[in-house]
Coordinates of C-alpha atoms and ligand atoms in Angstrom, one line a residue:
M491 CA 47.3 76.5 209.6
C492 CA 49.1 74.7 206.7
G493 CA 52.7 75.5 205.7
I494 CA 53.7 76.4 202.2
V495 CA 57.3 76.1 200.8
G496 CA 58.6 76.8 197.4
Y497 CA 62.0 77.1 195.7
V498 CA 63.2 78.1 192.2
G499 CA 66.9 78.5 191.3
D500 CA 69.9 76.4 190.5
R501 CA 70.0 74.0 193.5
Q502 CA 68.1 70.8 193.9
A503 CA 64.7 71.8 195.2
F504 CA 63.7 68.6 197.1
P505 CA 66.0 68.9 200.2
I506 CA 65.2 72.6 200.5
L507 CA 61.5 71.9 200.3
I508 CA 61.6 69.0 202.8
G509 CA 63.8 71.0 205.2
G510 CA 61.3 73.9 204.9
L511 CA 58.3 71.6 205.6
E512 CA 60.0 70.3 208.7
K513 CA 60.4 73.9 210.0
L514 CA 56.8 74.7 209.2
E515 CA 55.3 71.5 210.5
Y516 CA 54.1 73.4 213.6
R517 CA 51.5 74.9 211.3
G518 CA 49.7 71.7 210.5
Y519 CA 50.8 68.1 210.3
D520 CA 48.0 65.8 209.1
S521 CA 49.4 65.3 205.6
A522 CA 52.1 66.6 203.4
G523 CA 53.2 66.7 199.8
V524 CA 55.7 68.0 197.3
C525 CA 55.7 68.7 193.6
I526 CA 59.0 69.0 191.7
L527 CA 59.2 70.3 188.2
K528 CA 61.2 68.2 185.9
P529 CA 62.6 70.1 182.9
A530 CA 61.7 68.9 179.4
A531 CA 63.6 66.0 178.1
P532 CA 66.0 66.8 175.2
G533 CA 63.9 67.6 172.2
G534 CA 60.7 67.7 174.4
R535 CA 58.6 70.8 174.6
Q536 CA 57.2 70.6 178.2
G537 CA 58.5 69.6 181.6
S538 CA 56.6 67.4 183.9
F539 CA 55.5 67.3 187.5
S540 CA 56.7 64.8 190.0
V541 CA 54.2 64.8 192.8
I542 CA 54.6 62.8 196.1
K543 CA 52.0 63.0 198.8
S544 CA 51.3 61.2 202.0
E545 CA 49.0 61.2 205.0
G546 CA 50.7 62.1 208.3
R547 CA 53.9 63.8 209.1
V548 CA 56.7 65.2 206.9
S549 CA 58.9 62.3 208.1
R550 CA 56.5 59.9 206.4
L551 CA 56.6 61.9 203.1
K552 CA 60.4 61.9 203.3
A553 CA 60.4 58.1 203.7
L554 CA 58.0 57.7 200.9
A555 CA 60.1 59.8 198.6
S556 CA 63.4 58.0 199.3
G557 CA 64.4 56.1 196.2
K558 CA 62.1 58.1 193.9
D559 CA 63.3 60.5 191.4
T560 CA 63.1 63.9 193.0
A561 CA 65.6 65.8 190.9
G562 CA 64.7 69.3 189.7
C563 CA 65.5 72.9 190.6
C564 CA 61.9 74.2 191.1
G565 CA 59.1 72.9 193.3
I566 CA 56.4 73.6 195.8
A567 CA 55.5 71.8 199.0
H568 CA 52.9 71.8 201.7
T569 CA 52.1 70.5 205.2
R570 CA 48.4 70.5 205.9
W571 CA 45.9 71.2 208.7
A572 CA 42.7 70.0 207.1
T573 CA 39.8 72.4 206.6
H574 CA 37.9 70.9 203.6
G575 CA 38.1 67.1 203.3
D576 CA 39.7 64.4 205.4
P577 CA 43.4 64.4 206.0
C578 CA 44.0 61.7 203.4
T579 CA 46.5 61.4 200.5
A580 CA 44.0 62.5 197.9
N581 CA 43.3 65.7 199.8
A582 CA 46.9 66.5 200.5
H583 CA 48.5 69.3 198.5
P584 CA 50.0 70.0 195.9
H585 CA 47.0 69.7 193.7
V586 CA 47.4 69.4 189.9
S587 CA 44.8 70.7 187.5
M588 CA 42.9 68.2 185.4
S589 CA 44.9 69.3 182.3
G590 CA 48.1 68.5 184.2
E591 CA 49.4 71.9 183.3
L592 CA 49.4 73.6 186.7
A593 CA 50.2 72.6 190.3
I594 CA 49.2 74.6 193.5
V595 CA 49.7 74.7 197.2
H596 CA 47.4 76.7 199.3
N597 CA 46.9 77.9 202.9
G598 CA 43.5 79.3 203.8
I599 CA 39.9 78.7 202.8
I600 CA 38.1 79.6 199.6
E601 CA 34.7 80.2 201.0
N602 CA 32.7 80.2 197.7
Y603 CA 34.5 77.1 196.3
Q604 CA 31.2 75.1 196.1
I605 CA 29.6 77.4 193.6
I606 CA 32.8 77.6 191.5
K607 CA 33.1 73.9 191.6
E608 CA 29.6 73.4 190.2
Q609 CA 30.4 75.8 187.4
L610 CA 33.6 73.9 186.6
L611 CA 31.8 70.6 186.7
E612 CA 29.4 71.9 184.1
R613 CA 32.4 72.7 182.0
G614 CA 33.6 69.2 182.2
Y615 CA 36.2 69.5 185.0
V616 CA 36.7 66.4 187.1
F617 CA 37.8 66.5 190.7
K618 CA 39.9 64.0 192.6
S619 CA 39.7 65.5 196.0
D620 CA 37.2 67.2 198.4
T621 CA 39.3 70.3 198.7
D622 CA 38.6 74.0 197.9
T623 CA 42.2 74.1 196.7
E624 CA 41.7 71.8 193.8
V625 CA 38.8 74.0 192.8
L626 CA 41.1 77.0 192.8
V627 CA 43.7 75.3 190.6
Q628 CA 41.1 74.2 188.1
L629 CA 39.7 77.7 188.0
I630 CA 43.2 79.1 187.3
D631 CA 43.6 76.4 184.7
Y632 CA 40.4 77.4 183.0
Y633 CA 41.6 81.0 182.6
Y634 CA 45.1 79.8 181.7
K635 CA 43.8 77.8 178.8
S636 CA 41.7 80.8 177.6
N637 CA 44.4 83.4 177.8
G638 CA 47.3 81.8 176.0
H639 CA 49.0 80.4 179.1
E640 CA 49.6 83.7 180.9
L641 CA 50.0 82.4 184.4
V642 CA 49.9 85.6 186.4
D643 CA 46.8 86.8 184.5
A644 CA 45.1 83.5 185.0
V645 CA 45.9 83.6 188.8
R646 CA 44.6 87.1 189.0
R647 CA 41.3 86.4 187.2
A648 CA 40.7 83.3 189.3
L649 CA 41.4 85.1 192.6
N650 CA 39.1 87.9 191.7
R651 CA 36.3 85.3 191.8
C652 CA 37.2 83.9 195.2
F653 CA 36.1 84.9 198.7
G654 CA 38.1 83.9 201.7
A655 CA 41.7 83.7 202.7
Y656 CA 44.7 82.3 200.7
A657 CA 48.4 82.2 200.4
I658 CA 49.2 80.2 197.2
A659 CA 52.1 79.2 195.1
V660 CA 51.4 78.0 191.6
T661 CA 53.8 76.4 189.1
E662 CA 53.4 75.6 185.4
R663 CA 54.7 72.5 183.5
E664 CA 55.5 74.7 180.6
D665 CA 58.1 76.7 182.5
P666 CA 60.1 74.8 185.1
Q667 CA 61.8 78.1 186.4
H668 CA 58.7 80.0 187.3
I669 CA 56.5 80.3 190.4
V670 CA 53.5 82.7 190.9
V671 CA 52.5 83.4 194.5
A672 CA 49.6 85.5 196.0
R673 CA 48.2 86.2 199.3
K674 CA 45.1 87.5 201.1
A675 CA 44.8 87.2 204.9
S676 CA 47.3 84.3 205.1
P677 CA 51.0 84.8 205.5
L678 CA 53.6 84.5 202.7
V679 CA 57.2 85.5 202.5
I680 CA 59.7 85.5 199.6
G681 CA 63.4 85.0 200.2
I682 CA 65.8 86.5 197.7
G683 CA 69.0 84.5 197.0
A684 CA 72.3 86.1 196.1
D685 CA 72.0 88.2 192.9
R686 CA 68.4 87.1 192.6
S687 CA 69.7 83.7 191.3
E688 CA 67.2 81.9 193.4
Y689 CA 64.0 82.5 195.3
F690 CA 62.5 80.9 198.4
I691 CA 58.9 80.9 199.3
A692 CA 57.4 80.1 202.7
S693 CA 54.6 80.8 205.2
D694 CA 57.2 82.4 207.5
A695 CA 60.9 83.2 207.2
T696 CA 62.2 80.3 209.2
P697 CA 62.7 77.8 206.3
M698 CA 64.8 80.4 204.4
I699 CA 67.1 81.9 206.9
E700 CA 69.8 79.4 206.4
Y701 CA 70.0 80.5 202.8
T702 CA 69.2 84.2 202.8
R703 CA 68.3 87.0 205.2
Q704 CA 66.7 89.2 202.5
V705 CA 63.0 88.8 202.5
V706 CA 59.8 90.3 201.1
Y707 CA 56.6 90.0 203.0
V708 CA 53.9 89.8 200.4
D709 CA 51.1 92.3 201.1
D710 CA 47.4 91.4 201.1
E711 CA 45.9 91.0 197.6
D712 CA 49.3 91.1 195.9
I713 CA 50.5 88.7 193.3
A714 CA 54.2 88.0 192.8
D715 CA 55.7 86.7 189.6
I716 CA 59.0 85.0 190.4
R717 CA 61.8 83.9 188.0
P718 CA 65.4 83.4 189.0
G719 CA 67.7 86.1 187.6
K720 CA 64.9 88.6 187.4
D721 CA 63.3 91.1 189.9
I722 CA 60.1 90.0 191.5
Q723 CA 57.2 91.5 189.5
M724 CA 54.6 92.5 192.1
T725 CA 51.1 93.4 191.0
T726 CA 47.8 93.9 192.8
L727 CA 44.6 91.9 192.3
V728 CA 43.4 94.6 190.0
G729 CA 46.5 94.5 187.9
D730 CA 48.3 97.6 189.1
K731 CA 52.0 97.5 189.8
A732 CA 52.8 97.1 193.5
S733 CA 55.9 97.9 195.4
V734 CA 58.5 95.4 196.6
T735 CA 60.1 96.2 200.0
V736 CA 63.1 94.1 201.0
H737 CA 63.6 93.4 204.7
E738 CA 66.6 92.0 206.5
V739 CA 65.6 89.2 208.9
D740 CA 67.4 89.1 212.1
M741 CA 66.8 85.6 213.6
D742 CA 69.0 83.4 215.7
I743 CA 69.2 80.1 213.7
S744 CA 70.0 78.1 216.9
R745 CA 66.5 79.0 218.1
L746 CA 65.1 76.7 215.3
S747 CA 66.7 73.5 216.7
K748 CA 65.9 71.6 219.8
G749 CA 69.4 72.3 221.2
G750 CA 69.7 68.9 223.0
Y751 CA 66.2 68.9 224.5
P752 CA 63.8 66.1 223.6
H753 CA 61.1 68.6 222.6
F754 CA 60.8 72.2 221.5
M755 CA 58.3 72.7 224.3
L756 CA 60.8 71.8 227.0
K757 CA 63.5 73.8 225.3
E758 CA 61.1 76.8 225.1
I759 CA 60.1 76.4 228.8
F760 CA 63.8 76.5 229.8
E761 CA 64.6 79.4 227.5
Q762 CA 62.2 81.7 229.3
P763 CA 64.8 83.4 231.6
D764 CA 66.9 84.3 228.5
C765 CA 63.8 85.2 226.5
L766 CA 62.6 87.6 229.1
R767 CA 66.1 89.2 229.2
D768 CA 65.8 89.7 225.4
C769 CA 62.3 91.0 225.8
M770 CA 63.4 93.6 228.4
R771 CA 66.8 94.5 226.8
G772 CA 67.0 98.3 226.2
R773 CA 63.5 98.7 227.7
V774 CA 64.0 98.0 231.4
I775 CA 66.9 100.1 232.5
L776 CA 68.3 99.9 236.0
G777 CA 70.0 102.9 237.5
E778 CA 72.7 102.8 240.1
K779 CA 70.1 103.8 242.6
E780 CA 66.6 102.3 242.6
E781 CA 65.1 105.8 242.0
E782 CA 66.9 105.8 238.7
N783 CA 65.3 102.7 237.3
R784 CA 63.1 103.3 234.3
I785 CA 61.3 101.8 231.4
V786 CA 61.8 103.0 227.8
L787 CA 59.2 102.1 225.2
S788 CA 59.4 103.7 221.8
A789 CA 55.7 102.9 221.2
L790 CA 54.8 105.0 224.2
R791 CA 56.9 107.9 222.9
D792 CA 55.5 107.6 219.3
C793 CA 51.8 107.6 220.3
H794 CA 52.1 109.4 223.6
D795 CA 49.1 111.6 223.3
R796 CA 46.7 108.9 222.0
L797 CA 47.8 106.5 224.7
V798 CA 47.6 109.0 227.5
N799 CA 44.2 110.4 226.4
A800 CA 42.5 107.0 225.7
K801 CA 39.5 106.4 227.9
N802 CA 39.0 102.8 227.1
I803 CA 41.3 100.0 226.2
I804 CA 40.1 96.9 224.5
I805 CA 42.4 93.9 224.3
V806 CA 41.7 91.4 221.5
A807 CA 43.4 88.0 221.3
C808 CA 42.9 84.2 221.1
G809 CA 44.1 81.2 223.1
T810 CA 47.1 81.7 225.4
S811 CA 47.4 85.3 224.2
W812 CA 43.9 86.0 225.5
H813 CA 45.0 84.7 228.9
A814 CA 47.9 87.2 228.8
G815 CA 45.3 89.8 227.9
L816 CA 43.4 89.0 231.1
I817 CA 46.5 89.7 233.1
G818 CA 47.0 92.9 231.0
K819 CA 43.6 94.0 232.0
Q820 CA 44.4 93.7 235.7
L821 CA 47.7 95.4 235.3
I822 CA 46.4 98.4 233.3
E823 CA 43.4 98.8 235.5
Q824 CA 45.5 98.7 238.7
L825 CA 48.4 100.8 237.5
C826 CA 46.8 103.2 235.0
R827 CA 43.2 103.4 236.3
R828 CA 41.8 102.9 232.7
R829 CA 38.9 100.6 231.9
V830 CA 40.0 97.6 230.0
D831 CA 37.9 95.0 228.2
V832 CA 39.4 91.7 227.1
E833 CA 37.7 90.1 224.1
Y834 CA 38.1 86.9 222.3
A835 CA 38.9 88.2 218.8
S836 CA 36.6 85.6 217.2
E837 CA 33.5 87.0 219.1
F838 CA 34.5 90.6 219.0
R839 CA 34.7 90.7 215.2
Y840 CA 31.1 89.6 214.7
R841 CA 29.2 91.3 217.4
N842 CA 29.2 94.9 216.4
P843 CA 31.2 96.0 219.4
V844 CA 31.3 99.6 220.7
I845 CA 34.6 101.1 219.6
E846 CA 35.2 104.8 220.0
P847 CA 37.8 106.7 217.8
D848 CA 39.8 107.6 220.9
D849 CA 39.9 103.9 222.2
I850 CA 43.1 101.9 222.1
V851 CA 42.8 98.3 220.8
I852 CA 45.6 96.1 221.9
A853 CA 46.1 93.0 219.7
I854 CA 48.1 90.3 221.4
S855 CA 49.5 87.5 219.2
Q856 CA 52.5 85.2 219.2
S857 CA 52.3 84.4 215.5
G858 CA 50.9 87.7 214.3
E859 CA 48.8 85.8 211.8
T860 CA 45.7 84.7 213.7
A861 CA 42.8 85.3 211.4
D862 CA 40.3 86.3 214.0
T863 CA 42.7 88.8 215.7
L864 CA 43.5 90.3 212.3
A865 CA 39.8 90.7 211.6
A866 CA 39.3 92.4 215.0
I867 CA 42.1 94.8 214.1
E868 CA 40.4 95.7 210.8
L869 CA 37.2 96.5 212.7
A870 CA 39.1 98.6 215.2
K871 CA 40.8 100.5 212.4
R872 CA 37.5 101.2 210.7
A873 CA 36.2 102.7 213.9
G874 CA 39.2 104.9 214.1
A875 CA 40.8 103.4 217.2
L876 CA 44.6 103.2 217.6
V877 CA 45.8 99.6 217.1
F878 CA 48.6 98.6 219.4
G879 CA 50.2 95.2 218.6
I880 CA 52.0 93.0 221.1
V881 CA 53.4 90.4 218.8
N882 CA 56.3 87.9 218.6
A883 CA 56.7 87.2 214.9
V884 CA 58.6 90.1 213.4
G885 CA 57.1 91.4 210.1
S886 CA 53.9 89.3 210.6
S887 CA 50.5 90.6 209.4
I888 CA 49.4 91.8 212.8
A889 CA 52.7 93.6 213.4
R890 CA 52.3 95.3 210.0
E891 CA 48.6 96.1 210.4
S892 CA 49.2 97.7 213.9
D893 CA 49.6 101.5 214.2
T894 CA 52.2 101.0 216.8
G895 CA 53.2 98.3 219.3
I896 CA 55.9 96.3 221.1
Y897 CA 57.5 93.2 219.8
I898 CA 57.9 90.6 222.6
H899 CA 61.2 89.4 221.1
V900 CA 61.3 85.9 222.6
G901 CA 62.4 84.3 219.3
P902 CA 60.6 81.7 217.2
E903 CA 58.2 79.5 219.3
L904 CA 57.8 76.1 217.6
G905 CA 56.1 73.9 220.2
V906 CA 52.4 74.1 219.5
A907 CA 51.6 74.8 223.1
S908 CA 52.6 78.4 223.8
T909 CA 55.0 78.9 226.7
K910 CA 57.7 81.6 226.3
A911 CA 55.4 83.7 224.2
F912 CA 53.0 83.9 227.1
T913 CA 55.6 85.1 229.6
G914 CA 57.0 87.5 227.0
Q915 CA 53.5 88.9 226.4
V916 CA 52.9 89.3 230.1
A917 CA 56.3 91.0 230.5
V918 CA 55.5 93.5 227.8
L919 CA 52.1 94.2 229.4
V920 CA 53.9 94.8 232.7
M921 CA 56.3 97.3 231.1
L922 CA 53.5 99.0 229.3
A923 CA 51.3 99.3 232.4
L924 CA 54.2 100.6 234.5
A925 CA 55.3 103.1 231.9
L926 CA 51.8 104.3 231.2
G927 CA 50.9 104.5 234.9
L928 CA 53.8 106.7 235.6
E929 CA 52.9 108.9 232.6
L930 CA 49.3 109.2 233.7
G931 CA 50.3 110.0 237.3
T932 CA 48.2 107.0 238.5
L933 CA 51.4 105.2 239.6
D934 CA 53.6 106.6 242.2
K935 CA 57.3 107.1 241.0
K936 CA 58.7 105.2 243.9
E937 CA 56.5 102.1 243.2
Y938 CA 57.3 102.4 239.5
C939 CA 61.1 102.3 240.2
R940 CA 60.7 99.4 242.7
M941 CA 58.5 97.4 240.3
T942 CA 61.0 98.0 237.5
G943 CA 63.7 96.6 239.7
E944 CA 61.5 93.6 240.5
L945 CA 60.8 93.0 236.9
A946 CA 64.5 93.0 236.1
A947 CA 64.9 90.3 238.7
I948 CA 62.4 88.0 237.2
P949 CA 64.7 86.0 234.8
D950 CA 66.8 84.9 237.8
K951 CA 63.7 83.9 239.7
M952 CA 62.5 82.0 236.7
K953 CA 65.7 80.0 236.7
K954 CA 65.1 79.1 240.3
A955 CA 61.5 78.2 239.7
L956 CA 62.6 75.9 236.8
Q957 CA 64.8 74.0 239.2
T958 CA 61.6 72.3 240.3
N959 CA 61.6 70.4 237.0
D960 CA 62.8 67.0 238.4
Y961 CA 60.4 67.2 241.3
I962 CA 57.5 68.0 239.0
K963 CA 58.5 65.1 236.7
D964 CA 58.0 62.8 239.7
L965 CA 54.8 64.5 240.6
A966 CA 53.6 63.9 237.1
K967 CA 53.9 60.2 237.6
I968 CA 51.3 60.4 240.4
Y969 CA 48.9 62.6 238.4
T970 CA 48.8 60.8 235.1
Y971 CA 45.9 58.6 236.4
A972 CA 43.5 61.6 236.3
N973 CA 40.9 62.2 233.6
N974 CA 39.9 65.6 234.9
F975 CA 41.8 68.5 236.5
L976 CA 40.6 71.7 238.1
Y977 CA 43.0 74.7 238.3
L978 CA 42.1 77.5 240.7
G979 CA 43.6 80.9 241.3
R980 CA 42.5 84.4 242.2
G981 CA 43.5 87.9 241.1
Y982 CA 46.5 87.8 238.8
N983 CA 46.6 84.1 239.2
Y984 CA 43.1 83.4 237.9
P985 CA 44.4 83.8 234.3
V986 CA 47.3 81.6 235.3
A987 CA 44.9 78.9 236.3
L988 CA 43.2 79.2 232.9
E989 CA 46.6 78.9 231.2
G990 CA 47.7 75.9 233.3
A991 CA 44.4 74.1 232.4
L992 CA 44.8 75.0 228.7
K993 CA 48.4 73.6 228.6
L994 CA 47.3 70.3 230.1
K995 CA 44.3 70.0 227.7
E996 CA 46.4 70.9 224.7
I997 CA 49.1 68.3 225.1
S998 CA 47.9 65.6 227.4
Y999 CA 44.2 65.5 226.2
I1000 CA 43.1 65.4 229.9
H1001 CA 40.1 67.5 230.5
A1002 CA 41.1 70.5 232.6
E1003 CA 39.2 73.6 233.7
G1004 CA 40.5 76.8 235.1
Y1005 CA 38.3 78.8 237.5
P1006 CA 38.5 81.7 239.8
A1007 CA 39.0 79.9 243.2
A1008 CA 36.1 81.5 244.9
E1009 CA 33.7 80.9 242.0
M1010 CA 34.4 77.2 242.4
K1011 CA 31.5 76.8 244.9
H1012 CA 29.1 77.9 242.2
G1013 CA 29.4 74.7 240.2
P1014 CA 32.8 73.0 239.9
I1015 CA 32.8 71.9 243.5
A1016 CA 30.2 69.3 242.6
L1017 CA 33.0 67.5 240.7
V1018 CA 35.3 67.3 243.6
D1019 CA 36.0 63.9 245.0
A1020 CA 39.1 61.9 246.0
N1021 CA 40.0 61.3 242.4
M1022 CA 39.9 64.9 241.3
P1023 CA 43.3 66.7 241.3
I1024 CA 42.9 70.4 242.1
V1025 CA 45.8 72.7 241.3
F1026 CA 45.8 75.8 243.5
L1027 CA 47.8 78.9 242.8
A1028 CA 48.5 79.9 246.4
T1029 CA 51.5 82.1 246.6
H1030 CA 51.7 84.9 249.2
H1031 CA 49.7 87.8 247.9
Q1032 CA 46.7 89.9 249.0
L1033 CA 44.2 87.1 248.5
Y1034 CA 46.3 84.4 250.0
Q1035 CA 44.1 83.8 253.1
K1036 CA 41.0 83.7 250.8
V1037 CA 42.7 81.1 248.7
I1038 CA 43.4 79.0 251.8
S1039 CA 39.7 79.1 252.7
N1040 CA 38.9 77.9 249.2
M1041 CA 41.5 75.2 249.6
K1042 CA 39.9 74.1 252.9
E1043 CA 36.5 73.7 251.1
V1044 CA 38.2 71.3 248.7
Q1045 CA 40.0 69.5 251.5
A1046 CA 36.7 68.9 253.3
R1047 CA 35.6 67.1 250.1
N1048 CA 38.7 64.9 249.9
G1049 CA 39.9 66.6 246.7
R1050 CA 43.6 65.9 245.9
I1051 CA 45.3 69.3 246.2
L1052 CA 48.5 70.2 244.4
A1053 CA 49.5 73.8 245.4
I1054 CA 52.0 76.2 244.0
V1055 CA 53.3 78.1 247.0
T1056 CA 55.9 80.7 248.0
E1057 CA 59.1 79.2 249.3
G1058 CA 58.9 78.4 253.0
D1059 CA 55.1 78.4 253.1
E1060 CA 54.0 76.2 256.1
E1061 CA 50.3 76.8 256.1
V1062 CA 49.4 75.3 252.7
K1063 CA 51.8 72.4 253.4
S1064 CA 49.4 71.2 256.1
I1065 CA 46.4 71.3 253.7
A1066 CA 47.7 70.3 250.3
R1067 CA 48.8 66.7 249.3
D1068 CA 51.6 68.1 247.2
I1069 CA 53.3 71.5 246.9
V1070 CA 55.7 73.1 244.5
E1071 CA 57.7 76.0 245.9
V1072 CA 58.5 79.1 243.9
P1073 CA 60.5 82.2 244.7
P1074 CA 58.6 85.1 246.3
T1075 CA 57.3 87.7 243.8
P1076 CA 55.1 90.8 243.9
A1077 CA 51.5 89.9 242.9
L1078 CA 51.5 91.7 239.6
L1079 CA 54.6 89.8 238.5
S1080 CA 53.6 86.4 239.9
P1081 CA 52.1 85.0 236.7
L1082 CA 55.6 85.1 235.2
I1083 CA 56.8 82.7 237.8
N1084 CA 53.7 80.7 238.8
V1085 CA 53.0 79.6 235.3
L1086 CA 56.3 77.8 235.0
P1087 CA 55.5 74.8 237.2
L1088 CA 52.1 74.4 235.4
Q1089 CA 53.9 74.3 232.0
L1090 CA 56.3 71.7 233.3
L1091 CA 53.4 69.6 234.9
A1092 CA 51.5 69.6 231.6
Y1093 CA 54.7 68.7 229.7
H1094 CA 55.7 65.8 231.9
I1095 CA 52.2 64.3 232.1
A1096 CA 52.0 64.4 228.3
V1097 CA 55.4 62.8 227.9
L1098 CA 54.5 60.0 230.4
K1099 CA 51.3 59.4 228.4
G1100 CA 53.5 58.9 225.3
L1101 CA 52.0 61.8 223.4
D1102 CA 53.5 64.0 220.8
V1103 CA 54.1 67.1 222.9
D1104 CA 55.2 69.4 220.1
M1105 CA 52.5 68.4 217.7
P1106 CA 49.4 67.6 219.6
R1107 CA 46.4 66.1 217.7
N1108 CA 44.1 68.5 215.9
L1109 CA 45.9 71.6 216.9
A1110 CA 48.0 74.0 214.9
K1111 CA 50.3 76.8 216.0
S1112 CA 49.2 79.5 213.6
V1113 CA 45.5 79.7 213.1
T1114 CA 45.1 81.5 209.8
V1115 CA 41.5 80.5 209.3
E1116 CA 38.6 81.7 211.3
Ligands
G6P1559 C1 46.6 78.6 218.5 C2 47.9 78.2 219.3 C3 47.9 78.8 220.7 C4 47.8 80.3 220.5 C5 46.5 80.7 219.7 C6 46.6 82.2 219.4 O1 45.5 78.0 219.1 O2 47.9 76.8 219.3 O3 49.1 78.5 221.3 O4 47.7 80.9 221.8 O5 46.5 80.0 218.5 O6 47.6 82.4 218.6 P1 48.5 83.8 218.5 O7 49.6 83.4 217.5 O8 47.6 84.8 217.9 O9 49.0 84.1 219.8

């Protein structure tokens, strides 16, 4: 939700800020803006702000800025996902205080902004936008004027009056080489240039890795005072000195470009075999003989006793990560014989759930910044449970808040619809369930070794499954007519049905529902007619014959069936209108393969409909507001 970028140093800020916004556009893209600080003219006392804002994408902002004077070595910029106020130019960030002294960009929500606004109105402040952010900059301005222009102090005093979430960057006209940033429950990273000669600010590390690998993840309720040539001065909201820990970012820069693909989503779909190899590297170890295969997870070693002794496991997540969680439940229950609940983090956090101190709460998240998942973690920690993070973004808030965990290591995911993060999450859950099952004695060693070998074979099978791309592209032409889709699966493939339906909804705006295949007759079957495409997950597993029966029920009502089947399947061929064949896989690994044709189907339908696949309307990749 919203991307923030900032720069202060000796280079021209504008190209760095625009480049950064382009990399963060996945976070929100309904309007964008930039504010450059112009140094004081010779003899002048103060610098000035040059603010350019526009509705729509960063490309529009860039076009608008061309020909304008954007020179200056310090600036802040923003790409927005609207929370308060329409996505219009007036509401776009940066916002400048009424006095013209301060400019701000903000990601998050100031929940009590209305009360503060009323107080500021009484003091004569005038507002030009409907945003909570403009209220915040006016409040900072109020303290700034009363404290002799001490920016850090003014920011601290203002933030102490705010409830909600924020990552902010504030600049002052008086000092064109100075930025103050702060965060609470919204991500913020500072990049340190060579010899501290320049600093980069962003919502995640991607905009800065072409300039520096040295980063500081700002902690919750910390405020950083940033000036080139000086160390970062970090203080807390109450004014105490806070520590600054520098991390080295290890990120492959090529993962940030489309690499010849028309969209990030297609690139990320095709990256999955390599991503799974990365995810399993050093963790899935094949011996010369099958009985020597093993899984090594440091998290299991570090928290061995707590994991082994836990009675209940609660998985919390949102969106696609929640679907991975549903698969995790089946894996852990089957292989470890432990009870697992899977919860939407947004519901869990508000319903006073039962959490015992010896429970394990597994938080699954691609971004590691989802506000609801973070809040669920906080609750779990308060109850004394062990928090186990399964996260993609290294150094993210959820990764840092977790007691232990496993990174999925699939590299940055930029397409808003999650693809490779899903398969990475499922692969981690498979590794965890296999390793824990062996440890608990609930999984036979022979089966453990066999499944470890099968897991290692998944990347090659994925490659094969992705060869259906051209065929699915043709199928998509047939299916673009539909306004509704039903996705049906059972067992491990019920969450895959949910995920397939979600992918289609997210990027093609076609209404799609995922359902357990047998449950269909308790409602959705009423929707079935000759116009209704029904996607069945019908690969060869335990419930195959049952799925065939469900398919026949649909056939009897003329539903148009598209089935994902195991290579060589003859039975489904005689029932379904269309089939997509995938390589045979054990049931518990089948989601890793079966989801691929569904990702491709959603992708091609959206492309045929002329939609913006990577930035679908109304969505954002990282949901940092609840
Ligand atoms: C947003 C994204 C989804 C994602 C969900 C949870 O809705 O568009 O792709 O699954 O948030 O995000 P997380 O980063 O916690 O996995």
